[in-house]
Short mmCIF file of C-alpha atoms (C1' of nucleotides) in Angstrom, two decimals:
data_model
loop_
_atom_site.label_atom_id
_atom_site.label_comp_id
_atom_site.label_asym_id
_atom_site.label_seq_id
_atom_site.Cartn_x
_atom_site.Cartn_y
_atom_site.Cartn_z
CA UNK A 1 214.94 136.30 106.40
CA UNK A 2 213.48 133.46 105.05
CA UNK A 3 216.60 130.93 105.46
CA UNK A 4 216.68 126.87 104.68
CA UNK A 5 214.50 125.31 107.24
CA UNK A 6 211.29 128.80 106.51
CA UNK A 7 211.61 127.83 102.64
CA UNK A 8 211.44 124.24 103.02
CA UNK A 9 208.76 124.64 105.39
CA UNK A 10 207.05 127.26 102.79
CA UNK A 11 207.82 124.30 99.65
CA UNK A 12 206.05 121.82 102.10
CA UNK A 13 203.09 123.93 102.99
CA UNK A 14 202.73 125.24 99.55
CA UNK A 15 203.38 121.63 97.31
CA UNK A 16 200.11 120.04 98.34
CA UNK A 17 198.27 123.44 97.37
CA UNK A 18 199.59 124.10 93.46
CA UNK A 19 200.88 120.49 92.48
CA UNK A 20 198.74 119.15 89.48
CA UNK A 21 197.08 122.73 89.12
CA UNK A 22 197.20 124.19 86.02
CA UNK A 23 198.42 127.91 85.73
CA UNK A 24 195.46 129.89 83.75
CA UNK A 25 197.29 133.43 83.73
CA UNK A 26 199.71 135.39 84.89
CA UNK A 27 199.38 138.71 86.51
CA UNK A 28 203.04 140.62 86.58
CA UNK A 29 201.84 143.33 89.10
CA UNK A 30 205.69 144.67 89.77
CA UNK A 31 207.78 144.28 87.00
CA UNK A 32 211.24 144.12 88.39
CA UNK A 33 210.19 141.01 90.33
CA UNK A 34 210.82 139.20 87.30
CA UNK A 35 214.07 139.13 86.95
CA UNK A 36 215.07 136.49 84.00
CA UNK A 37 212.05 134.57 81.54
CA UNK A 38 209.76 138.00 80.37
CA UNK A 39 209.43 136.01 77.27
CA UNK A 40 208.37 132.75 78.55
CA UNK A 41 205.49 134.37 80.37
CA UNK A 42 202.83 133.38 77.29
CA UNK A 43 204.05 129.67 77.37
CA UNK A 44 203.58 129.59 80.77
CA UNK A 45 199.58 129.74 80.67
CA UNK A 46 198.72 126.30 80.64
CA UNK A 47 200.88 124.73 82.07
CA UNK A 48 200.55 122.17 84.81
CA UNK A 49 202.96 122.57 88.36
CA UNK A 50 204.55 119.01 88.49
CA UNK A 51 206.97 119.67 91.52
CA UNK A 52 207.59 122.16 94.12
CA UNK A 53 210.67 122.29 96.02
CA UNK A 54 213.35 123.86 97.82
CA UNK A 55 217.74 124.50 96.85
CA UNK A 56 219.70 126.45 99.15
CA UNK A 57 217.35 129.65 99.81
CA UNK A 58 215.74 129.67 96.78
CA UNK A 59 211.80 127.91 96.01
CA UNK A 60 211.13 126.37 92.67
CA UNK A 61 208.59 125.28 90.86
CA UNK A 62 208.72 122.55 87.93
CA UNK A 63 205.89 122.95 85.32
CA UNK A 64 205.15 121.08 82.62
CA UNK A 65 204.08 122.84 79.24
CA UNK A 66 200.48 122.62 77.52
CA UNK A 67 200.56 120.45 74.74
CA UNK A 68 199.70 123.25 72.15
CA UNK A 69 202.47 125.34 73.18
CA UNK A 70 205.61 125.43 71.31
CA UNK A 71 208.56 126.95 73.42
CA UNK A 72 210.66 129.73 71.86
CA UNK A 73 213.64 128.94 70.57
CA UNK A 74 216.44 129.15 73.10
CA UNK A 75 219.28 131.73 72.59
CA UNK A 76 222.21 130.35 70.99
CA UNK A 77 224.48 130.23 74.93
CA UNK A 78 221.14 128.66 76.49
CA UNK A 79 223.63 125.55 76.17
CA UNK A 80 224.39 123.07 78.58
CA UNK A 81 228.24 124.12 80.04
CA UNK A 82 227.35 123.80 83.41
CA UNK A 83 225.41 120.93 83.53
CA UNK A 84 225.76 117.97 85.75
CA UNK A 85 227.21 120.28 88.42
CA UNK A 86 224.39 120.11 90.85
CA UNK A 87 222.64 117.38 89.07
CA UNK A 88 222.39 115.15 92.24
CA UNK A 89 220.85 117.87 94.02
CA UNK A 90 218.66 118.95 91.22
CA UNK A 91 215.40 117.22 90.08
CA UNK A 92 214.73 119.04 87.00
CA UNK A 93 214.59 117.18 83.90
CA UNK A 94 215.80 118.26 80.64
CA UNK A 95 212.78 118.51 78.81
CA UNK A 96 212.14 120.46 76.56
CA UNK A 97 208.88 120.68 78.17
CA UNK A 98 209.46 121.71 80.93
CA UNK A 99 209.71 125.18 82.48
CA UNK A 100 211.13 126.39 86.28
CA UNK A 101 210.51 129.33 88.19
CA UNK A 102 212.64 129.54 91.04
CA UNK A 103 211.92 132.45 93.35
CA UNK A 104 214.45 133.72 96.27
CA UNK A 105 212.26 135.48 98.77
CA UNK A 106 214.99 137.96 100.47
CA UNK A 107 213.78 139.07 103.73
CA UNK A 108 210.41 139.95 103.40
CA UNK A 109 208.62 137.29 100.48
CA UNK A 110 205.32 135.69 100.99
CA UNK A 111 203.22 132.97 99.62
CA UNK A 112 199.62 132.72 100.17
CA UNK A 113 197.01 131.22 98.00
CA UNK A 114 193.79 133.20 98.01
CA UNK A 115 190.14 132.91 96.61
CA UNK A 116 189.48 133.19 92.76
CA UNK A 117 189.07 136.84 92.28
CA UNK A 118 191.16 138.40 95.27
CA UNK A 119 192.65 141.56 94.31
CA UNK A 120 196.69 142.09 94.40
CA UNK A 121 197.32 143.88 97.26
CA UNK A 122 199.71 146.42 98.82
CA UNK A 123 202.58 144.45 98.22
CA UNK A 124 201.89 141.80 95.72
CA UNK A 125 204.15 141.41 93.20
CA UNK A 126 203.44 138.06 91.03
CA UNK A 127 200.12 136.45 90.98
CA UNK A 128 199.36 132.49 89.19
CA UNK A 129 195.93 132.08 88.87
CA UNK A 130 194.79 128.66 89.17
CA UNK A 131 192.82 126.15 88.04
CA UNK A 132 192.37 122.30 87.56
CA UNK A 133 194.44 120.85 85.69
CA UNK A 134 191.89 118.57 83.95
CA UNK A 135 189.46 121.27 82.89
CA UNK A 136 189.25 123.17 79.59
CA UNK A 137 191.06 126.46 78.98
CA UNK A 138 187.74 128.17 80.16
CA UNK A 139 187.00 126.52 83.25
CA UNK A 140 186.26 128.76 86.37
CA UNK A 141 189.52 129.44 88.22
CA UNK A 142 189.95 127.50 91.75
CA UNK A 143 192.49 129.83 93.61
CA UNK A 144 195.52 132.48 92.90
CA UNK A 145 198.87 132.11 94.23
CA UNK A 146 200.37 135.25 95.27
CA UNK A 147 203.68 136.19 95.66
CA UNK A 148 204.54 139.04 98.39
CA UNK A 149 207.05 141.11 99.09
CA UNK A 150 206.99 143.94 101.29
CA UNK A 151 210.63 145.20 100.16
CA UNK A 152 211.00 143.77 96.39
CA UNK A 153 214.39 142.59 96.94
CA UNK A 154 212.80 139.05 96.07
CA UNK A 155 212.52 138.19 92.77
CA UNK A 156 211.36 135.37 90.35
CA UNK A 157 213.22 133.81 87.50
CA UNK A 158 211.83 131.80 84.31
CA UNK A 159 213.67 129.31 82.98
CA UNK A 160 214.16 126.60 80.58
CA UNK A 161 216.28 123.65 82.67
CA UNK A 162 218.96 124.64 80.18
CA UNK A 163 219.18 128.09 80.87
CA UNK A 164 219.06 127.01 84.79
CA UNK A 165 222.15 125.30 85.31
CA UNK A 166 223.86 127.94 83.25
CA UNK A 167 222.31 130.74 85.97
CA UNK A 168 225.69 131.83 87.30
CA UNK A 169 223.89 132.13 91.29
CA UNK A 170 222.51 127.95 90.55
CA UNK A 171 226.02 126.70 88.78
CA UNK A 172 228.14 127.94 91.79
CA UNK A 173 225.61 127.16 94.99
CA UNK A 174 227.52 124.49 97.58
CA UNK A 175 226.65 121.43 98.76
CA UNK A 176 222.63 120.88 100.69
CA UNK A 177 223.57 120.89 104.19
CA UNK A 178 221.32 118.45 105.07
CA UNK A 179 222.65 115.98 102.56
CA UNK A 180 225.77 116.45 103.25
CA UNK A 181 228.54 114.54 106.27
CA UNK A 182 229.60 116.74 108.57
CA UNK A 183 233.26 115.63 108.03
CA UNK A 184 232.47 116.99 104.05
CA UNK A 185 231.34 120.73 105.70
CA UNK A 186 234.17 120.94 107.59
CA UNK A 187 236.42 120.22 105.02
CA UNK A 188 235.02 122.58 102.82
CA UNK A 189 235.27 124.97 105.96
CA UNK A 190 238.77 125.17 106.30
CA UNK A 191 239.14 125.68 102.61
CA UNK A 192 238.66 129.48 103.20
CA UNK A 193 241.12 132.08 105.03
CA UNK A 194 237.66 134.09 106.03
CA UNK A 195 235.96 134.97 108.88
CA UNK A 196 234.26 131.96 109.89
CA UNK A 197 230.75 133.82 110.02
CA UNK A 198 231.33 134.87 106.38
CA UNK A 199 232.57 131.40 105.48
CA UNK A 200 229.11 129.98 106.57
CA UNK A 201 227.12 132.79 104.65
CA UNK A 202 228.66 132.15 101.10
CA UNK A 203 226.39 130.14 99.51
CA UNK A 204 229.12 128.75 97.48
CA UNK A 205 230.20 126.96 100.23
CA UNK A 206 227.37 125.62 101.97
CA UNK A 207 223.75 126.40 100.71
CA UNK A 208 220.86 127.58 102.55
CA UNK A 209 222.57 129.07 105.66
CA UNK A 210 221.32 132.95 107.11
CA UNK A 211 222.08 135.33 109.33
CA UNK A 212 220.25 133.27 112.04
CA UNK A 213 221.54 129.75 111.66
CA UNK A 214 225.25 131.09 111.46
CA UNK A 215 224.84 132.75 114.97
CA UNK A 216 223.00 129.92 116.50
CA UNK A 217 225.47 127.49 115.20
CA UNK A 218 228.89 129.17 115.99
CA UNK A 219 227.05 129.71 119.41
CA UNK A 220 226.60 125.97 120.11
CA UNK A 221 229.81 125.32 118.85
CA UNK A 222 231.76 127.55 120.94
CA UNK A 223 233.51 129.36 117.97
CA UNK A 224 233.82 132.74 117.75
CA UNK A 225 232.24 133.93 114.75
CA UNK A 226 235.17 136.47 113.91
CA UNK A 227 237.69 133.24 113.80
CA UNK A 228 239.28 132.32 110.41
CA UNK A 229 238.17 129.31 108.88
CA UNK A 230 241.58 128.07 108.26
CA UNK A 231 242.40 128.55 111.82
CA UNK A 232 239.93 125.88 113.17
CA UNK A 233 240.75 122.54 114.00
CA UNK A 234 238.87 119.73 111.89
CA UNK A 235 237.66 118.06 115.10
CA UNK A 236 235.60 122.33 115.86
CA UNK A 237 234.82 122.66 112.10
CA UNK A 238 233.04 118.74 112.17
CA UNK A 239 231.40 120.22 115.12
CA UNK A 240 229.75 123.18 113.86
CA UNK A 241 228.86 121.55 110.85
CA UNK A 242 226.69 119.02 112.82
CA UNK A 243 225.56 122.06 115.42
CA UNK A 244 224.21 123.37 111.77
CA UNK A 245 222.87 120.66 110.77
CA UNK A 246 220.61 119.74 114.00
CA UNK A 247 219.68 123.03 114.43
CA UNK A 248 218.14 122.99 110.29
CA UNK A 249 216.93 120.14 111.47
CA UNK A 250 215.14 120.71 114.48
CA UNK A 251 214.11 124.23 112.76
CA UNK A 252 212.48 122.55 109.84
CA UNK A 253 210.35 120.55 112.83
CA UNK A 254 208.94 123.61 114.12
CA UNK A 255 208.28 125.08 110.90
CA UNK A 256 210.90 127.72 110.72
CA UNK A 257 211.70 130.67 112.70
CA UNK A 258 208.98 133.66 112.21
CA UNK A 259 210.81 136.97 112.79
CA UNK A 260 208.59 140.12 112.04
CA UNK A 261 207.15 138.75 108.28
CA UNK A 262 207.77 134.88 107.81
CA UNK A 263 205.28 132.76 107.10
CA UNK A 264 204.36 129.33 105.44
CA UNK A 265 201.79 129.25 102.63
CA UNK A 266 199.35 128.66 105.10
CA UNK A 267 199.69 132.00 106.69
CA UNK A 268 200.80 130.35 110.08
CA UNK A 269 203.84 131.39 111.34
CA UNK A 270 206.78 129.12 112.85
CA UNK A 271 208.05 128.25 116.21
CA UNK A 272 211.94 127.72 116.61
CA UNK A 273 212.22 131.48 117.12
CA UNK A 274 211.76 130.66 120.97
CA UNK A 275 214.80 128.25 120.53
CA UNK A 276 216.94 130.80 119.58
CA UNK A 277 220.69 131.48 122.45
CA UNK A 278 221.61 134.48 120.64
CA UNK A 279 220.16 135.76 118.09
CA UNK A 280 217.92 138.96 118.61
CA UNK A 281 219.38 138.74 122.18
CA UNK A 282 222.06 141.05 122.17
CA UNK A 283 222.70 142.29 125.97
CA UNK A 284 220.82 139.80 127.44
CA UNK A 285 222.39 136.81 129.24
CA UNK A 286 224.45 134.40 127.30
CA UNK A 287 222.37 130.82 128.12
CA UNK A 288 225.54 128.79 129.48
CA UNK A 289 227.53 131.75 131.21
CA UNK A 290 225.09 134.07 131.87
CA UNK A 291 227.89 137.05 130.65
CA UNK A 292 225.64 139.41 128.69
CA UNK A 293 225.83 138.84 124.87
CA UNK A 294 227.70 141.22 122.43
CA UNK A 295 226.61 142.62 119.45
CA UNK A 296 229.03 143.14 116.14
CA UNK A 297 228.66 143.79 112.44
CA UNK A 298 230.54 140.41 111.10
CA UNK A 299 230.83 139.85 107.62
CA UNK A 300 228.46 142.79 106.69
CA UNK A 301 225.66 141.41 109.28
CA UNK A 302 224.45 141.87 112.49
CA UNK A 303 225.92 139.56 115.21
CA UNK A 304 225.27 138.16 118.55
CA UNK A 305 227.69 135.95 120.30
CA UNK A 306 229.24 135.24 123.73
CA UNK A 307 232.84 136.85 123.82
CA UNK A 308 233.35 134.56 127.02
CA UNK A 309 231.74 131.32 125.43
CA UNK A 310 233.15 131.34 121.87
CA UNK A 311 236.48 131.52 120.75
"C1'" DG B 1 238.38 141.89 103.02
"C1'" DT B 2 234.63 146.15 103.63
"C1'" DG B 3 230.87 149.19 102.41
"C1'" DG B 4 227.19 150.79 99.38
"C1'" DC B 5 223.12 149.51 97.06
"C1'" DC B 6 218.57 147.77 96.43
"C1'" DC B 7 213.81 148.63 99.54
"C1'" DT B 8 210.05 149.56 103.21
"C1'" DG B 9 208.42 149.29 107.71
"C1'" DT B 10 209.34 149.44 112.58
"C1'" DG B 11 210.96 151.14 116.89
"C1'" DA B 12 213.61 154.27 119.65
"C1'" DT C 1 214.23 161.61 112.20
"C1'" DC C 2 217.05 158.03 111.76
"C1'" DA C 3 219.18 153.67 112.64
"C1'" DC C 4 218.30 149.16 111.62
"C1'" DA C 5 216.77 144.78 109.52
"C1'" DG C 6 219.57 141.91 105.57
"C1'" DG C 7 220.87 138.36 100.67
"C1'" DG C 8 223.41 138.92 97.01
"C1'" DC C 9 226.10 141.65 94.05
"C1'" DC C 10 229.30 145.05 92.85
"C1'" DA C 11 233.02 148.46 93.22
"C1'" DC C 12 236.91 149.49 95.73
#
DNA sequence: GTGGCCCTGTGA
DNA sequence: TCACAGGGCCAC
């Protein structure tokens, strides 16, 4: 559920809470959250967050290693083949360092920093515990960040910046659509012979985009969501990719869109839900034609458009 | 291309 | 009790 504009809105809310602090244990409370890195959990006591930020869906944190810490040697494929791919998009450096965690949170993943001593609760699945980063190994702990998730399909990953760009999911994720011209979107569209809807949700073609933002968008661009790709002029494509874009846009301004579980790592919840024409709103009243709105299973997900409005 | 799988909680 | 929510991956 959590989609581009929740997870920026969760990296913003959760930055000015963890950056500089320095991680004084770990606490793996469901082991299949960790999916990649086991072995880089020891190395990762002591270090210090440096950045905390958002690609495509996914949250990641930059730390930088204690001093004393020595990492473990890489294995021998930890190379560097796909590097450079998303380097513009990516500001990881390649030191050695430095360690990522990059997190996707699925539908139902949570961040929350709570008091020093707060037990894990019913569905806590990672927990950093916290501290200055200026204080001695021993220092009383400030805070621990916990990481929720109601139905474990989120997961974290460990990583060396090495072994990230050669993470199959990373290497292959499209273009920011934020950062991105319209005209560029489009293009990269009509590339694909797919259902529209399912062109939008591969995240090798654009990055970030849900279930949500591909309804709203195809709704404000009049395109049916079951229409190839291919099929669509350049002049509609260039229009939904700019429908997409302001409505990330105006989404990340409200904070997100809180359906059921999301919220930022403040715990408050966001507002462009009450924005949305269609999704959620199956039978009820299309906004511009006031035909009632159809439901569908497109591309493997559940859809709400206006037969009448979108073609 | 579609459908099953992973998972748990909610609502009909 | 059961359909449904769904991102990414995998088999078909």
């Amino acid at each position: 559920m959590p989609e581009l504009p929740e997870v920026e809105t969760i990296a913003r809310t959760l930055a000015p809470q963890i950056t500089g602090r320095r991680i004084a244990s770990v606490e793996l409370v469901h082991p299949k959250t960790l999916q990649a890195g086991k072995e880089l959990l020891p190395v990762l006591q002591g270090a210090v967050v440096q950045r905390v930020f958002r690609r495509a869906k996914l949250l990641m944190v930059a730390v930088a290693l204690a001093g004393e810490y020595a990492l473990p040697p890489a294995d021998k494929r930890g190379g560097s083949a796909a590097k450079g791919r998303n380097a513009a998009a990516v500001p990881v450096a390649e030191t050695a360092g430095e360690l990522v965690l990059a997190f996707h949170l699925k539908m139902t993943g949570r961040f929350f920093v709570y008091p020093e001593g707060t037990a894990p609760q019913k569905h806590t699945r990672l927990i950093l515990d916290l501290a200055p980063a200026e204080s001695a190994q021993d220092s009383p702990l400030e805070g621990r960040l916990f990481f929720d998730d109601m139905r474990t399909f989120g997961y974290c990953r460990v990583m060396r910046p090495g072994e990230l760009m050669d993470w199959p999911f990373w290497a292959a994720l499209g273009p920011e659509p934020l950062l991105t011209p319209a005209g560029e979107l489009a293009r990269r569209f009509a590339a694909h012979r797919a259902g529209i809807k399912g062109v939008l949700l591969d995240q090798r073609v654009v990055a970030g985009v849900g279930n949500i933002y591909a309804d709203e968008s195809l709704f404000r661009a009049g395109i049916a969501p079951t229409a190839k790709a291919a099929d669509i002029s350049l002049p509609r494509l260039t229009a939904l990719a700019s429908a997409l874009q302001d409505i990330l846009r105006q989404s990340i301004e409200e904070c997100g869109s809180s359906i059921r579980d999301y919220r930022d790592a403040h715990g408050n919840a966001g507002a462009f839900q009450n924005n949305f024409s269609v999704y959620g709103k199956k039978d009820q009243p299309c906004p511009t034609c006031g035909a009632p709105l159809k439901g569908a299973r497109v591309a493997g997900r559940g859809t709400v458009f206006c037969a009448h409005c979108q073609k």
